Coordinates of C-alpha atoms in Angstrom, one line a residue:
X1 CA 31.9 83.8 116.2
X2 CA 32.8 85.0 112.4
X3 CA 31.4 88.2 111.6
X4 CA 29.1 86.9 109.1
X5 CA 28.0 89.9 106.2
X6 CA 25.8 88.4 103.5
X7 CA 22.7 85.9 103.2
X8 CA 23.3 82.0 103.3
X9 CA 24.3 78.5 104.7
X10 CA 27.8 78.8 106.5
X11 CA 29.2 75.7 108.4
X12 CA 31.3 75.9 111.9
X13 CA 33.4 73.2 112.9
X14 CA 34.2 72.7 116.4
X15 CA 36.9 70.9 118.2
X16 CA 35.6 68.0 120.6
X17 CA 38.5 66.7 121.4
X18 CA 41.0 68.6 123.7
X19 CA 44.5 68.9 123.0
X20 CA 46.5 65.8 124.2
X21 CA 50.3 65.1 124.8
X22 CA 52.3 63.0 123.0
X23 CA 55.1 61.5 125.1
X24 CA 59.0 62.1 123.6
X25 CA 61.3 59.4 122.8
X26 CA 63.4 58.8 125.9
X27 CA 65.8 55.9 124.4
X28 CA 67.5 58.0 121.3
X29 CA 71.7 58.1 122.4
X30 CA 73.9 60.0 120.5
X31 CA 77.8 58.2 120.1
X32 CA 80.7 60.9 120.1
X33 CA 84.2 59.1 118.6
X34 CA 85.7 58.2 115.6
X35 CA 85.5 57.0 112.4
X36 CA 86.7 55.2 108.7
X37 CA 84.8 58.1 106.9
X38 CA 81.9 60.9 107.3
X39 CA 80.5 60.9 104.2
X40 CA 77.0 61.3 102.6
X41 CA 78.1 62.7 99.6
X42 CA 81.3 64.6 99.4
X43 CA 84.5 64.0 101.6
X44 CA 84.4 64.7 105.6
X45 CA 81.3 66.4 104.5
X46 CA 79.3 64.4 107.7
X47 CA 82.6 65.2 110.3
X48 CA 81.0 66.9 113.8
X49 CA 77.3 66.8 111.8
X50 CA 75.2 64.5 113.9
X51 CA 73.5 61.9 111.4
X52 CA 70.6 59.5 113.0
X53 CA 70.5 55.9 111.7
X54 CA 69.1 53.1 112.4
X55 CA 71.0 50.3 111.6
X56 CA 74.7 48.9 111.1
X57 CA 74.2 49.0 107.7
X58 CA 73.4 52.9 107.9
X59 CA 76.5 53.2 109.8
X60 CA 78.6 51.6 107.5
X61 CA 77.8 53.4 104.8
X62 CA 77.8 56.8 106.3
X63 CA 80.9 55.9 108.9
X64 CA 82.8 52.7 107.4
X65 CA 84.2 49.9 109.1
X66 CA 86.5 49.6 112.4
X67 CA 90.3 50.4 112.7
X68 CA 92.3 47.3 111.4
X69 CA 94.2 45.6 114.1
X70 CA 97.9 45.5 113.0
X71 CA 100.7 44.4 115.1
X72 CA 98.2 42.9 118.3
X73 CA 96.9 39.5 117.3
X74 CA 98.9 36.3 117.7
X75 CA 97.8 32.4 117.7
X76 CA 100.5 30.2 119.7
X77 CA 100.5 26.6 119.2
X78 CA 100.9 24.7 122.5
X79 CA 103.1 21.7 123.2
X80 CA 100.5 19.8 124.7
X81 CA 98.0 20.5 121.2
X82 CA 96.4 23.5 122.4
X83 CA 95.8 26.3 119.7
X84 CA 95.3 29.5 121.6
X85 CA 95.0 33.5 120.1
X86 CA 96.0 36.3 122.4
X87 CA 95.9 40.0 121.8
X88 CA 98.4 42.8 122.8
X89 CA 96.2 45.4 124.6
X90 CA 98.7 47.8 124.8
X91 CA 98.8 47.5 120.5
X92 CA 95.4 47.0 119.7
X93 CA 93.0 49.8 118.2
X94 CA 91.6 52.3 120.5
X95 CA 89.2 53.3 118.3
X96 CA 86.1 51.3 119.7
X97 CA 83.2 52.8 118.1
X98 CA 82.3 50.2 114.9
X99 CA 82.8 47.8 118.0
X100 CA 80.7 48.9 120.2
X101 CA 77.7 50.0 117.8
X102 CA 77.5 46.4 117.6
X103 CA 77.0 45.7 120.8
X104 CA 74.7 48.4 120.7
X105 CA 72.1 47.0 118.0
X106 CA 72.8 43.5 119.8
X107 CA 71.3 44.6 123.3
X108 CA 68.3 46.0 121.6
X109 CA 69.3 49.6 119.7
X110 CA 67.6 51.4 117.5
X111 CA 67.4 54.8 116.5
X112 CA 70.5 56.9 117.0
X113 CA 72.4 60.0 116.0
X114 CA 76.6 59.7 115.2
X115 CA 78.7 62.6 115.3
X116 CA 82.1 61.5 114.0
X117 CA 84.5 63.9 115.5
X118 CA 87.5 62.8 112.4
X119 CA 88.5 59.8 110.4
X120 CA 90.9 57.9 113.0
X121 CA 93.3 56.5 110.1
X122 CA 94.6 60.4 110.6
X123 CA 95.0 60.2 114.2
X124 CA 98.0 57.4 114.5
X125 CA 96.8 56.1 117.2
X126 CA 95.9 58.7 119.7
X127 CA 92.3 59.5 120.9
X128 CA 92.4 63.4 122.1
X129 CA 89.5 65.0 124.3
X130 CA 89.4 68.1 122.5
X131 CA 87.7 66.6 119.7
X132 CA 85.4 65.2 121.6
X133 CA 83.8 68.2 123.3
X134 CA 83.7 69.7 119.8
X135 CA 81.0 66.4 118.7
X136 CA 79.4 67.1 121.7
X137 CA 78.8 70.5 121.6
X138 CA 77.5 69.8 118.1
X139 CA 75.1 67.0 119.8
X140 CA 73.4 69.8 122.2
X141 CA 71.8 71.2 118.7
X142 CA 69.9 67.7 118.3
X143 CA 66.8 68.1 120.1
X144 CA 65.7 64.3 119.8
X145 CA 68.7 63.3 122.2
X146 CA 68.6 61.6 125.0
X147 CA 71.8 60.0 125.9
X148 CA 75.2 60.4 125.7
X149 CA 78.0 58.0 125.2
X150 CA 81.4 58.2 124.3
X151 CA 83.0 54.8 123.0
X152 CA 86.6 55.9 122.6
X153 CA 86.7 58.1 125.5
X154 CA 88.5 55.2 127.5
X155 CA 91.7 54.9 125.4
X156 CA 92.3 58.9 126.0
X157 CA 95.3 59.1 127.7
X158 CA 94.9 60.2 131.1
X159 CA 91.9 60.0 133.4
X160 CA 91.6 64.0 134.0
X161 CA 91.2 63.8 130.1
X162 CA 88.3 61.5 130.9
X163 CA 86.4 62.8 133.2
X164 CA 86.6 66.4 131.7
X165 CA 85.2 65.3 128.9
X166 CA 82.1 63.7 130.7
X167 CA 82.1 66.4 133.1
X168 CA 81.4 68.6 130.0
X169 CA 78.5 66.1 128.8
X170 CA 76.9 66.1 132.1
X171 CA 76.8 70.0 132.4
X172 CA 75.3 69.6 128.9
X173 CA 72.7 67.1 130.3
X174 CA 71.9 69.6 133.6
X175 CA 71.4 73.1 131.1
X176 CA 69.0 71.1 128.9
X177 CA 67.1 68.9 131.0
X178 CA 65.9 66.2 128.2
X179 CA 69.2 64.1 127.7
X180 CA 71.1 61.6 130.4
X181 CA 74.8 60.6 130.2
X182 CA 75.8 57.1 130.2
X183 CA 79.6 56.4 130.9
X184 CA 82.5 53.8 132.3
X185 CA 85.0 54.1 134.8
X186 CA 88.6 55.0 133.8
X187 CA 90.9 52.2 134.7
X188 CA 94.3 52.1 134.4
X189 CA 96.1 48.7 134.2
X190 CA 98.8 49.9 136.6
X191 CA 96.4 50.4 139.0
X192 CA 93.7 48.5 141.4
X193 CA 90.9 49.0 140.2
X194 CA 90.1 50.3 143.6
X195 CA 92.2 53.3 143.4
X196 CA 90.4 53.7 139.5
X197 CA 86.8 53.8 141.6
X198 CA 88.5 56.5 144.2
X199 CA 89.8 58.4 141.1
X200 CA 86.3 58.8 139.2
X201 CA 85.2 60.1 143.0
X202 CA 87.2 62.9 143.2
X203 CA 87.8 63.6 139.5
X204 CA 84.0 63.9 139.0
X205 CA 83.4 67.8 140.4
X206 CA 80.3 68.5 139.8
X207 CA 77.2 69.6 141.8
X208 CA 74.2 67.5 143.4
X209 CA 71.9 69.2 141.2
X210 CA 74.2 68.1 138.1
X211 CA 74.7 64.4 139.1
X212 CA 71.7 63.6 138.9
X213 CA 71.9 63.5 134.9
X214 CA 74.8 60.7 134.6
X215 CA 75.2 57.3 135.7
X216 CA 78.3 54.9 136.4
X217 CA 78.6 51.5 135.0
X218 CA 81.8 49.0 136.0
X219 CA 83.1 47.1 135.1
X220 CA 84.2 46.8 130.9
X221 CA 82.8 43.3 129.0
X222 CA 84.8 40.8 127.6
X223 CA 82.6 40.1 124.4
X224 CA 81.9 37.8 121.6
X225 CA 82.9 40.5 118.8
X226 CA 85.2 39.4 116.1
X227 CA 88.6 41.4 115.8
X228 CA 88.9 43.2 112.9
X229 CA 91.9 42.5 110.3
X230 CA 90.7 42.8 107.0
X231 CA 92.6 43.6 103.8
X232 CA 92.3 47.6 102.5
X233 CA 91.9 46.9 99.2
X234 CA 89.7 44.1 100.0
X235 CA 87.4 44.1 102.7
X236 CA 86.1 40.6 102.0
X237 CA 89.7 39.1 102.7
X238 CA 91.4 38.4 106.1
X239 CA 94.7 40.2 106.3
X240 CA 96.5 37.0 107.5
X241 CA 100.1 38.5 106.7
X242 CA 99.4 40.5 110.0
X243 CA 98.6 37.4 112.2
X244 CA 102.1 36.4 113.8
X245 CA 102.6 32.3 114.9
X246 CA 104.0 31.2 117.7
X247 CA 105.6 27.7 117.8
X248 CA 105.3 26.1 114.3
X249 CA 109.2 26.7 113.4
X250 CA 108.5 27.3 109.5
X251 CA 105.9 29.6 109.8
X252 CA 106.0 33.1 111.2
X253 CA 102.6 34.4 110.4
X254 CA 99.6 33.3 109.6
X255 CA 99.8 33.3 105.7
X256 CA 102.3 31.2 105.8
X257 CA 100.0 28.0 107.2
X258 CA 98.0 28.0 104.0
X259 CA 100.6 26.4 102.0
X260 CA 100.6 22.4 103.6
X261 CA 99.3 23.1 107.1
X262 CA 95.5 23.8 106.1
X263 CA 94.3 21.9 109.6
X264 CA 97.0 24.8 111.3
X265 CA 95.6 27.1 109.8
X266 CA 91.9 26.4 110.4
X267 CA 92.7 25.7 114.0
X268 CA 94.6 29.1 113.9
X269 CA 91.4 30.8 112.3
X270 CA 89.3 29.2 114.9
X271 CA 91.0 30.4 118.0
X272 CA 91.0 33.9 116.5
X273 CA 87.6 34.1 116.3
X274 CA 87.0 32.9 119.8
X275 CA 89.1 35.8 121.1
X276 CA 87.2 37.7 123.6
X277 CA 87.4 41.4 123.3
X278 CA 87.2 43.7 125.7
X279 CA 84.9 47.1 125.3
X280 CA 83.6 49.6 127.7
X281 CA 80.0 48.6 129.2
X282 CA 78.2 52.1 128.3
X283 CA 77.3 51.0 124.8
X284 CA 75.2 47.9 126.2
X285 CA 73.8 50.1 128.6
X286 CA 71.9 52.4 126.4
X287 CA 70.9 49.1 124.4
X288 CA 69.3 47.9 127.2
X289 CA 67.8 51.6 128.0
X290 CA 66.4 51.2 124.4
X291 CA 65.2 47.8 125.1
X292 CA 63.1 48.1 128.4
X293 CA 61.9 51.5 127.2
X294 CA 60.3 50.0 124.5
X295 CA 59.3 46.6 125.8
X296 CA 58.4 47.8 129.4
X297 CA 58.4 51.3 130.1
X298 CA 61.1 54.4 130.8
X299 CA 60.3 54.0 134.7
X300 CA 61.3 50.1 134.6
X301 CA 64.9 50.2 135.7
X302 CA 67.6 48.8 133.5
X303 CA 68.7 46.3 135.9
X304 CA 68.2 42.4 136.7
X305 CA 69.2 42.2 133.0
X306 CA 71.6 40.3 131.3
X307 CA 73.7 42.1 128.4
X308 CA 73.8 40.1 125.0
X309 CA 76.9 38.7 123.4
X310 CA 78.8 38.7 126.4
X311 CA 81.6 36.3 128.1
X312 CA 82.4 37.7 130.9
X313 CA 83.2 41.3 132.9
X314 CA 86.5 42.4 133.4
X315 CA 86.6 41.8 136.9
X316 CA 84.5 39.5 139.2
X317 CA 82.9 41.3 141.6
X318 CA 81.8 40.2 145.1
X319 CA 78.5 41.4 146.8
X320 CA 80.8 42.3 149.6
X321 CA 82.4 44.3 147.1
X322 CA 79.8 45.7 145.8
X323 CA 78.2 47.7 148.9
X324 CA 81.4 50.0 148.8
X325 CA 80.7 50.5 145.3
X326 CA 76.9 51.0 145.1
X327 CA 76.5 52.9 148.2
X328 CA 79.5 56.3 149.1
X329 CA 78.5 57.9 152.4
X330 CA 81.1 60.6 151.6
X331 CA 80.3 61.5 147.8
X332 CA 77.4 60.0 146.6
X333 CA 78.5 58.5 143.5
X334 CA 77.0 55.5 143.2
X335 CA 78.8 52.8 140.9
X336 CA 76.4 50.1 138.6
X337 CA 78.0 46.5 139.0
X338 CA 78.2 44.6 136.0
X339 CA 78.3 41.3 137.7
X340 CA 78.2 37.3 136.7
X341 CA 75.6 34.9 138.3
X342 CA 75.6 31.0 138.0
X343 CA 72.4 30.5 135.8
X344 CA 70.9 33.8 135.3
X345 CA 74.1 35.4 132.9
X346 CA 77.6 36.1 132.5
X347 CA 77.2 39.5 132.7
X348 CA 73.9 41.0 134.7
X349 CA 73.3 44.5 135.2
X350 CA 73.1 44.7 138.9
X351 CA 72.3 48.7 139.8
X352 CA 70.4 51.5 138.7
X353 CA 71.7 54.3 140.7
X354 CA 72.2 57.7 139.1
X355 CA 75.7 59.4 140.5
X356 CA 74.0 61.0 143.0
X357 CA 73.7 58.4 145.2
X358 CA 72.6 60.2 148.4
X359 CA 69.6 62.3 146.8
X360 CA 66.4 60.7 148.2
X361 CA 64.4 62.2 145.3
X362 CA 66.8 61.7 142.1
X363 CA 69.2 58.4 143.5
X364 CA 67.6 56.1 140.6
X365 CA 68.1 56.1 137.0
X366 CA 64.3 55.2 136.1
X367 CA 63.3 57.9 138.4
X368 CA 65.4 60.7 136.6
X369 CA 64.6 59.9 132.8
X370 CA 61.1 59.5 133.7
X371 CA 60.8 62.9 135.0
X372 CA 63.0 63.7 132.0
X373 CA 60.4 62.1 129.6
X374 CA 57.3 63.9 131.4
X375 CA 59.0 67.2 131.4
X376 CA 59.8 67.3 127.9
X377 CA 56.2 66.0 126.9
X378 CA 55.0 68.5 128.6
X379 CA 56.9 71.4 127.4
X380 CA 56.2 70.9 124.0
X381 CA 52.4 70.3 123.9
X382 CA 52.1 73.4 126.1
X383 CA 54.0 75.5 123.2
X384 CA 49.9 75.7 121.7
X385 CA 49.4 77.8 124.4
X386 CA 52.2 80.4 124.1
X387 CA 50.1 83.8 123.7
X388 CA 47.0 82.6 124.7
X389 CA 44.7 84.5 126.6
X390 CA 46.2 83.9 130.3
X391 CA 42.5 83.1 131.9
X392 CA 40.7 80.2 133.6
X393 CA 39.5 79.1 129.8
X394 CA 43.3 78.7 128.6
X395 CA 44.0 77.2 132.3
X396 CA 41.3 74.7 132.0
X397 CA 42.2 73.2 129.2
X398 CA 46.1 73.3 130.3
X399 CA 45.0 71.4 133.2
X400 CA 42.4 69.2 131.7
X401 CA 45.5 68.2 129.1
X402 CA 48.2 67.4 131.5
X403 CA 46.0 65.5 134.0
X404 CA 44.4 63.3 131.0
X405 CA 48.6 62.5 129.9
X406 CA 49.7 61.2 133.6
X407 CA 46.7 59.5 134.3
X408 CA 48.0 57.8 131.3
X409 CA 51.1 57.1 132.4
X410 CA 49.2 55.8 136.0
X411 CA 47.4 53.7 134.2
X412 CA 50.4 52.1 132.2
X413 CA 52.0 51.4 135.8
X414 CA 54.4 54.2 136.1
X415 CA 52.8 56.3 139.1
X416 CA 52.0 55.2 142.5
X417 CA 48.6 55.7 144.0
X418 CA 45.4 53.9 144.4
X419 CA 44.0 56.4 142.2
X420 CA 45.0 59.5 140.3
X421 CA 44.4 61.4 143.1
X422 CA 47.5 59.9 144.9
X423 CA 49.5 59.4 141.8
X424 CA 49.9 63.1 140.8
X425 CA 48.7 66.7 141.2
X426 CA 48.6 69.4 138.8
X427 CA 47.9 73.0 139.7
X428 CA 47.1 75.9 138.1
X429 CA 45.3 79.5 138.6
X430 CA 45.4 82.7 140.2
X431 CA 45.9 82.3 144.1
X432 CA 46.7 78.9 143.3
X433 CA 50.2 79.3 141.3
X434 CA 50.2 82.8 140.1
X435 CA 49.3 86.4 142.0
X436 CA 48.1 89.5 139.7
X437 CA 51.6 90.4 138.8
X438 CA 52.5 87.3 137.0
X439 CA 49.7 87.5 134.8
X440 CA 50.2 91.1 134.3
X441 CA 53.8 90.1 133.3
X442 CA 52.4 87.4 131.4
X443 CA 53.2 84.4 132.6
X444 CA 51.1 81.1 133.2
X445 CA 52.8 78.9 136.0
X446 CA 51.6 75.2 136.1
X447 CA 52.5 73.1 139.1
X448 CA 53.0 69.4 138.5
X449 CA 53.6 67.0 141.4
X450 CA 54.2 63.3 140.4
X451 CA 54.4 59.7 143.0
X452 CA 57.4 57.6 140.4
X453 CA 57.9 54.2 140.9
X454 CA 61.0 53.3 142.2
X455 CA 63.1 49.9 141.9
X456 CA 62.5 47.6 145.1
X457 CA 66.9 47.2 145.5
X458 CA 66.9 45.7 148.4
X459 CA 64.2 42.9 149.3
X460 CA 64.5 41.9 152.9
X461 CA 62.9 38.4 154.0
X462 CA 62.6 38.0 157.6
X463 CA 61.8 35.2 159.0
X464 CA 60.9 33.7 162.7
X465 CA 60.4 30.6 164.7
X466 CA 56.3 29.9 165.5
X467 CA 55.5 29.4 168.5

């Protein structure tokens, strides 16, 4: 009580209502690559400075606009009538970021933070990992993080190059405990994609305790994103001198069809635009991530979904494939199919498994970024209590706090248990969690015990003849 010293009226207010927790965002990704431009106000004055947006348009006008495409687009007229564009992957861009923020913000993104790592015009071509850890290690500053993805990772030249870099953002993931990485498999055109899976296996050293914090998805999308090939000086004009024709005699690129061939050149215009491109997965992932997070809940996995603007995956796989790739008895490192199903979507997310596969407690992706969620709530409401008296008083309101925020979350459907009583535990006293000495070396230990949901992945209908 205040220490009143003179005559009068003096008015106390008192708190009735105990401090609460207020859960953290758990859908907030941060892209690593390449851009057009990093400017806010002055030149490159945004490169390896993490800048959240919310939008395409913020992107553009902070980042610019994709890489042209210059020597990789062709339309070849058919004998038989046919009027078909094909691409050059070997030529086109490898700088997939604009590309995939699209597909991003079309699976259901929202906020996010960019950290472009240099203006790819600069770059001829060539996507190096260095630069890469050096956004990344910029991203650990950025406390709202979640999840990591790295669009242009895939076009770095070798798969050790690859998988360092991830390994690196996984590690990241593991010392801070509030962020998740999201990432592809490396595949190599020479190569079945077989020996690509095997690859990621043994490339990906790591420990149990750190794979837990990444997850694998395979294979890439062919999409329904529009090549870009506009004019520098004008980016409201098609660069048609760059678009070479194939079998019209008098015409060798696709400028050259505006002067008496106008239904050529429409037809031409129409097949590029129903080129299917083909970008990594991870950038739909964390769309959907944002998506059911919002809609649903963090512990709903990201599966039994189908990923907007899609044609097709890369590869068709079989369920009899699939076991191989969603279950390793050897490593652990579970795989997420992308895979197509007559009537239900082109392109279904069909696994939630975290890379550690074989971990009974931390095998599924909902599970992990849940705990994440919870642990990070938790963390910071407690800061209030940081040089408090360490007695029952201070422990019963810790206590009353944290068991008030997951019966919360029980109630919203993301604990087991008939009641609260089998949905979570927390604990908290001396002789309960801490002896004499740790409050004479002052510190308060809370013990927090939680029953997540976890994905029903496999269903098993048995059935038998009455008799």
């Amino acid at each position: 009580m205040q220490d009143y010293k003179s005559p009068g009226v003096y008015i106390e207010e008192k708190p009735s209502i105990p401090p609460s927790i207020t859960s953290v965002e758990t859908a907030i990704p941060a892209f690593i690559g390449y851009t057009e431009k990093a400017q806010r106000k002055e030149k490159d004055d945004l490169k390896n400075v993490p800048q959240r947006i919310t939008s395409m348009l913020q992107y553009e006008q902070y980042f610019g606009y994709p890489d042209p495409e210059r020597a990789s687009l062709s339309v070849v007229f058919e004998a038989d009538g046919k009027v078909n564009a094909r691409v050059d992957e070997t030529k086109r861009s490898k700088f997939l970021m604009h590309y995939s923020m699209q597909l991003y913000f079309a699976n259901g993104g929202g906020a996010c933070w960019i950290t472009s790592v240099g203006n790819y015009m600069t770059r001829e071509g060539h996507v190096d990992g260095r630069d890469l850890k050096d956004g990344l290690a910029q991203v650990a500053k950025i406390n709202e993080v979640t999840l990591l993805v790295f669009p242009d990772s895939i076009n770095l030249g070798a798969k050790e190059e690859y998988y360092d870099v991830h390994i690196q953002a996984i590690r990241q993931c593991g010392v801070l405990r509030d962020r998740f990485t999201v990432m592809d498999v490396y595949h190599t055109h020479t190569n079945l994609w077989t020996v690509d899976i095997a690859d990621l296996r043994t490339s990906l050293v790591l420990t149990p305790e750190e794979l837990k914090y990444a997850a694998v998805y395979f294979p890439k999308l062919y999409t329904g994103i529009d090549y870009y090939y506009k004019l520098a000086e004008d980016r409201t004009k098609d660069n048609d001198e760059l678009i070479n024709i194939v079998g019209i005699p008098d015409a060798l690129k696709l400028s050259e069809l505006i002067r008496g061939k106008k239904t050529q050149y429409l037809q031409a215009k129409s097949a590029i635009a129903n080129i299917q491109m083909l970008l990594p997965v991870s950038a739909a992932i964390v769309g959907v991530y944002t998506q059911i997070d919002n809609t649903l809940g963090v512990w709903k996995a990201p599966a039994n979904v189908n990923i907007t603007n899609v044609i097709r995956p890369e590869f068709l796989i079989t369920q009899r494939e699939q076991e191989d790739l969603n279950i390793d008895t050897v490593t652990g490192k579970s795989i997420n199919v992308i895979r197509s199903f007559a009537g239900r979507g082109p392109a279904v997310i069909w696994g939630a498994r975290t890379l550690a596969g074989n971990d009974h407690e931390w095998r599924y992706v909902p599970v992990r970024r849940f705990f994440s969620m919870v642990e990070e709530s938790v963390k910071n409401a407690t800061q209030q209590f940081v040089f408090e008296p360490n007695d029952r008083n201070t422990w019963v309101k810790v206590k009353s706090m944290v068991e008030n925020y997951l019966g919360q979350q029980w109630k919203a459907g993301a604990l087991m248990g008939a009641s609260t009583k089998g949905a979570f535990f927390v604990h908290i006293g001396l002789g309960e969690t801490m002896t004499e000495l740790d409050i004479q070396e002052g510190r308060m230990i809370i013990e927090i015990g939680m029953a997540v949901l976890r994905p029903a992945e496999f269903i098993i209908l048995r059935f038998t003849h009455k008799i």
